[in-house]
Structure formats: structure tokens, C-alpha cells
Amino acid sequence: EAGVAQSPRYKIIEKRQSVAFWCNPISGHATLYWYQQILGQGPKLLIQFQNNGVVDDSQLPKDRFSAERLKGVDSTLKIQPAKLEDSAVYLCASSLNIAGAGDTQYFGPGTRLTVL
Amino acid sequence: SQQGEEDPQALSIQEGENATMNCSYKTSINNLQWYRQNSGRGLVHLILIRSNEREKHSGRLRVTLDTSKKSSSLLITASRAADTASYFCATDDQGGKLIFGQGTELSVKP
């Protein structure tokens, strides 16, 4: 079974530029998550999709971050414009069932973003 | 905000020794999960323990949960150099949202 795929693996941009990350979850997984992990900290949930609807985006900085999940499969996370404090690893995860079932979340390798 | 707090923040042991990591949390949970993260890689799920369970085993891993104290521990027995990684506890609220702690950085020396 293929795992969660993410691209790019690394990205370096200047502040105020835009950047987009892509995630392909495990086939058939209904729920998709984007996390931000700042160096030395645990991951923090940014947004959670169930199929193509948003379940929780309470910690997404909506003035600069946006995310979509087209057709309930792939997802993109965009930052526009980026700030220095956005430097982090962005992790995508997926789980089989709907939110609240306590299912295992499977994580991708992450995209390491550096904002200069 | 971080729900779980791991203790210790860093742990260094010799191969063959046991490693114990603790996690405390603040609010009621549906379940608690432990994840491992190797340097530069994504997180790997290790074990899930539900709120009505007290202990769970998986290979060399043993997890306990004390809901009255809002705490959990992860024990890795007979550690190996390959166990070197960061370990995170994550609590799951009713909505399936995982809240991760800061992590324990484990170093196992050959």
C-alpha cells in the first residue's frame, strides 16, 4: 500500500513570496490533515478535511494560509505572503474513517519550508 | 495550544536498557496515541490506547494510561540504536483532532 505522498520535500523562499504544497493521501482515506511542525515542537493541526469538506480550520491563519481538497482526494496548502515565522515542516496525514473514530493517522514525509 | 507535555524532554541511554517516557494532558480524551519521528522524516504511529484501557503492549512497547491522573507512559524495553528518535504523545478529542505534545528526544548509544 502506497503511503502519503508530499511534494516538494524542501522549499526555500523569500519573505512575502507565495508557496504551495501538495499532498496525495492513501487511496480511500476519507480524512486528510495538514500540520505545521516548528523545529523543536510537536505538530500543530492547521486544517482537517473529511472528504472535500472542512471539519476544523480553527488554527489556520486564514489571512495568509489557504487549503483545498479537490474531489476529496489530493490537497494543496498555500501560503501567501510568507513570513519568517512560517519556517517549519508541513506534514500531511490521512486516516481511513471519519473524524472522531480514533483511527490511526498516516503521515507523509513532510515539506521543509525555509523563509529567508 | 499543546495539550500533552512529555517528560523528560531528552533521554540518553545505552543499548539494551529500557527507556521510559511520560506524557501528561489537561482535558478529557477519547484516546491517546504515541508516535515516533526519526530525524528528517514524518511521524510513524506506534500504539493507540483508548480511554477505557489501562495498559497495552506491542512488541517491545508498553503503554499505560491513567485517566484519573491524566497521564500516560511509554516504555521501550531492550532498546536498540534504531530506536533513536523523537517520541510524541497525542491526545484525540471527540472530533478526531490530534493534539501533540512537545516530544521526548531519545538517544540510544551502541
Coordinates of C-alpha atoms in Angstrom, one line a residue:
Chain A
E1 CA 0.0 0.0 0.0
A2 CA 1.4 3.4 -1.0
G3 CA 1.9 5.9 1.7
V4 CA 1.0 9.6 1.9
A5 CA 2.9 11.5 -0.8
Q6 CA 4.0 15.1 -0.4
S7 CA 5.9 17.5 -2.6
P8 CA 8.1 19.3 -2.7
R9 CA 10.3 17.9 0.0
Y10 CA 12.2 21.1 0.5
K11 CA 11.4 24.7 -0.4
I12 CA 13.3 28.0 0.2
I13 CA 11.6 31.3 -0.4
E14 CA 12.0 34.9 0.5
K15 CA 9.5 36.5 2.8
R16 CA 6.4 37.9 1.2
Q17 CA 6.6 35.3 -1.6
S18 CA 4.0 32.7 -2.2
V19 CA 4.4 28.9 -1.8
A20 CA 2.2 25.9 -2.3
F21 CA 2.5 22.3 -1.0
W22 CA 0.8 19.3 -2.4
C23 CA -0.4 16.1 -0.7
N24 CA -1.8 12.8 -2.1
P25 CA -3.3 10.8 0.7
I26 CA -3.6 7.0 0.9
S27 CA -6.2 5.8 -1.5
G28 CA -9.6 5.5 0.0
H29 CA -8.8 7.6 3.1
A30 CA -11.7 10.0 3.9
T31 CA -9.9 12.3 6.2
L32 CA -6.9 14.5 5.4
Y33 CA -4.9 16.7 7.8
W34 CA -2.3 19.4 7.4
Y35 CA 0.0 20.0 10.3
Q36 CA 2.7 22.6 10.9
Q37 CA 5.8 21.5 12.9
I38 CA 8.1 24.2 14.1
L39 CA 11.6 23.0 15.0
G40 CA 11.7 21.5 18.5
Q41 CA 7.9 21.3 18.8
G42 CA 5.2 18.8 18.2
P43 CA 3.0 19.1 15.1
K44 CA 0.1 21.5 15.3
L45 CA -3.1 20.9 13.3
L46 CA -3.8 23.6 10.7
I47 CA -6.8 22.1 8.9
Q48 CA -8.7 18.9 8.7
F49 CA -10.8 17.7 5.7
Q50 CA -13.4 15.0 5.7
N51 CA -13.8 14.1 2.0
N52 CA -13.8 17.5 0.4
G53 CA -15.4 19.4 3.3
V54 CA -13.5 21.3 6.1
V55 CA -14.0 19.8 9.6
D56 CA -11.7 22.0 11.5
D57 CA -9.6 25.0 10.4
S58 CA -9.6 26.9 13.7
Q59 CA -5.8 27.1 13.9
L60 CA -5.3 28.1 10.2
P61 CA -4.1 31.7 9.8
K62 CA -6.7 32.5 7.2
D63 CA -5.3 35.9 6.3
R64 CA -2.3 34.1 4.6
F65 CA -3.0 30.4 4.6
S66 CA -5.5 28.6 2.4
A67 CA -6.1 24.9 1.6
E68 CA -8.4 22.9 -0.6
R69 CA -9.1 19.3 -1.2
L70 CA -10.3 18.8 -4.7
K71 CA -12.7 16.0 -5.3
G72 CA -12.0 14.6 -1.9
V73 CA -8.6 13.3 -2.9
D74 CA -5.5 15.4 -3.3
S75 CA -5.0 18.6 -1.3
T76 CA -2.9 21.8 -1.6
L77 CA -1.9 24.1 1.1
K78 CA -0.8 27.7 0.1
I79 CA 0.9 30.5 2.0
Q80 CA 0.6 34.0 0.6
P81 CA 2.5 36.0 1.6
A82 CA 5.0 34.0 3.6
K83 CA 6.5 35.4 6.9
L84 CA 9.8 34.4 8.6
E85 CA 7.8 32.6 11.3
D86 CA 6.3 30.2 8.7
S87 CA 9.6 28.4 8.5
A88 CA 8.6 24.9 9.6
V89 CA 7.9 21.4 8.3
Y90 CA 4.4 21.0 6.9
L91 CA 3.1 17.5 7.3
C92 CA 0.1 15.9 5.6
A93 CA -1.7 12.9 7.1
S94 CA -4.7 10.8 6.2
S95 CA -6.9 8.4 8.0
L96 CA -9.4 5.9 6.8
N97 CA -12.6 6.8 8.6
I98 CA -14.4 9.9 9.5
A99 CA -13.1 12.2 12.2
G100 CA -13.8 11.0 15.7
A101 CA -13.4 7.3 15.1
G102 CA -9.9 7.3 16.7
D103 CA -8.3 5.9 13.6
T104 CA -4.6 5.8 13.0
Q105 CA -3.3 8.8 11.1
Y106 CA -0.7 8.1 8.5
F107 CA 1.9 10.8 7.9
G108 CA 3.7 11.8 4.8
P109 CA 7.5 12.8 4.9
G110 CA 6.7 16.5 5.1
T111 CA 7.8 19.6 3.2
R112 CA 10.5 21.6 5.0
L113 CA 9.9 25.3 4.3
T114 CA 12.6 27.9 4.9
V115 CA 11.6 31.6 4.7
L116 CA 14.5 34.0 4.3
Chain B
S1 CA -2.1 25.1 22.2
Q2 CA -0.2 22.0 23.3
Q3 CA -2.3 19.5 25.3
G4 CA 0.3 16.9 26.1
E5 CA 3.6 17.5 27.8
E6 CA 6.3 14.9 27.6
D7 CA 8.8 14.3 30.3
P8 CA 11.8 14.1 30.0
Q9 CA 12.5 16.4 27.1
A10 CA 15.6 14.4 26.3
L11 CA 16.8 11.0 27.3
S12 CA 20.1 9.2 26.6
I13 CA 20.6 5.6 27.4
Q14 CA 22.8 2.6 26.4
E15 CA 21.6 -0.1 24.0
G16 CA 19.8 -2.8 25.9
E17 CA 18.5 -0.5 28.6
N18 CA 14.8 0.3 29.0
A19 CA 13.5 3.8 28.1
T20 CA 10.5 5.3 29.8
M21 CA 8.8 8.5 28.6
N22 CA 5.8 10.2 30.3
C23 CA 3.0 12.3 29.0
S24 CA 0.6 14.5 30.8
Y25 CA -2.5 16.1 29.4
K26 CA -5.2 18.5 30.5
T27 CA -8.6 17.7 29.3
S28 CA -10.7 14.5 28.8
I29 CA -9.7 12.4 25.9
N30 CA -11.2 9.7 23.6
N31 CA -7.8 8.0 23.2
L32 CA -4.1 8.7 23.4
Q33 CA -1.6 7.8 20.8
W34 CA 2.2 7.6 20.6
Y35 CA 4.2 8.4 17.5
R36 CA 7.9 8.2 16.6
Q37 CA 9.7 10.6 14.4
N38 CA 13.1 9.9 13.0
S39 CA 15.3 12.8 12.0
G40 CA 14.1 14.4 8.8
R41 CA 11.1 12.1 8.4
G42 CA 7.4 12.0 9.0
L43 CA 5.7 10.6 12.1
V44 CA 5.1 6.9 12.4
H45 CA 2.2 5.6 14.6
L46 CA 3.3 3.3 17.3
I47 CA 0.3 2.5 19.5
L48 CA -3.1 3.7 20.4
I49 CA -4.7 3.3 23.9
R50 CA -8.4 4.1 24.4
S51 CA -9.7 5.9 27.4
N52 CA -11.2 2.8 28.9
E53 CA -7.9 0.8 28.7
R54 CA -5.2 0.9 31.3
E55 CA -2.3 -0.9 29.6
K56 CA -1.4 -2.0 26.1
H57 CA 1.5 -3.9 24.6
S58 CA 3.0 -4.0 21.1
G59 CA 6.3 -5.9 20.7
R60 CA 8.9 -4.1 22.9
L61 CA 6.5 -1.3 23.6
R62 CA 4.3 -1.0 26.7
V63 CA 1.9 1.9 27.2
T64 CA -0.1 2.7 30.3
L65 CA -2.8 5.2 30.7
D66 CA -4.1 6.7 34.0
T67 CA -7.1 8.9 33.2
S68 CA -7.5 9.9 36.9
K69 CA -4.0 11.5 36.7
K70 CA -4.3 12.4 33.1
S71 CA -1.1 10.8 32.3
S72 CA 0.4 8.1 30.1
S73 CA 3.8 6.4 29.9
L74 CA 5.6 4.7 27.1
L75 CA 8.2 2.0 27.9
I76 CA 10.6 0.7 25.3
T77 CA 12.3 -2.4 26.6
A78 CA 15.7 -3.7 25.4
S79 CA 16.4 -0.5 23.4
R80 CA 18.3 -0.6 20.2
A81 CA 20.3 2.2 18.4
A82 CA 17.5 2.2 15.8
D83 CA 15.1 3.4 18.5
T84 CA 16.9 6.8 18.5
A85 CA 14.2 9.2 17.5
S86 CA 11.7 11.8 18.9
Y87 CA 8.6 10.3 20.6
F88 CA 5.4 12.2 20.8
C89 CA 2.2 11.6 22.6
A90 CA -1.0 12.9 21.0
T91 CA -4.5 13.1 22.5
D92 CA -7.6 12.6 20.5
D93 CA -10.7 14.6 21.3
Q94 CA -14.1 13.5 20.2
G95 CA -13.7 15.1 16.8
G96 CA -10.6 13.1 15.9
K97 CA -8.3 16.1 16.2
L98 CA -4.9 15.1 17.5
I99 CA -3.1 17.5 19.8
F100 CA 0.6 16.7 20.1
G101 CA 3.0 17.3 23.0
Q102 CA 6.5 18.7 22.6
G103 CA 8.1 15.3 22.4
T104 CA 10.9 13.4 24.1
E105 CA 14.2 13.1 22.2
L106 CA 15.6 9.6 22.8
S107 CA 19.2 8.8 22.1
V108 CA 20.3 5.1 22.3
K109 CA 24.0 4.7 22.2
P110 CA 25.6 1.4 20.9

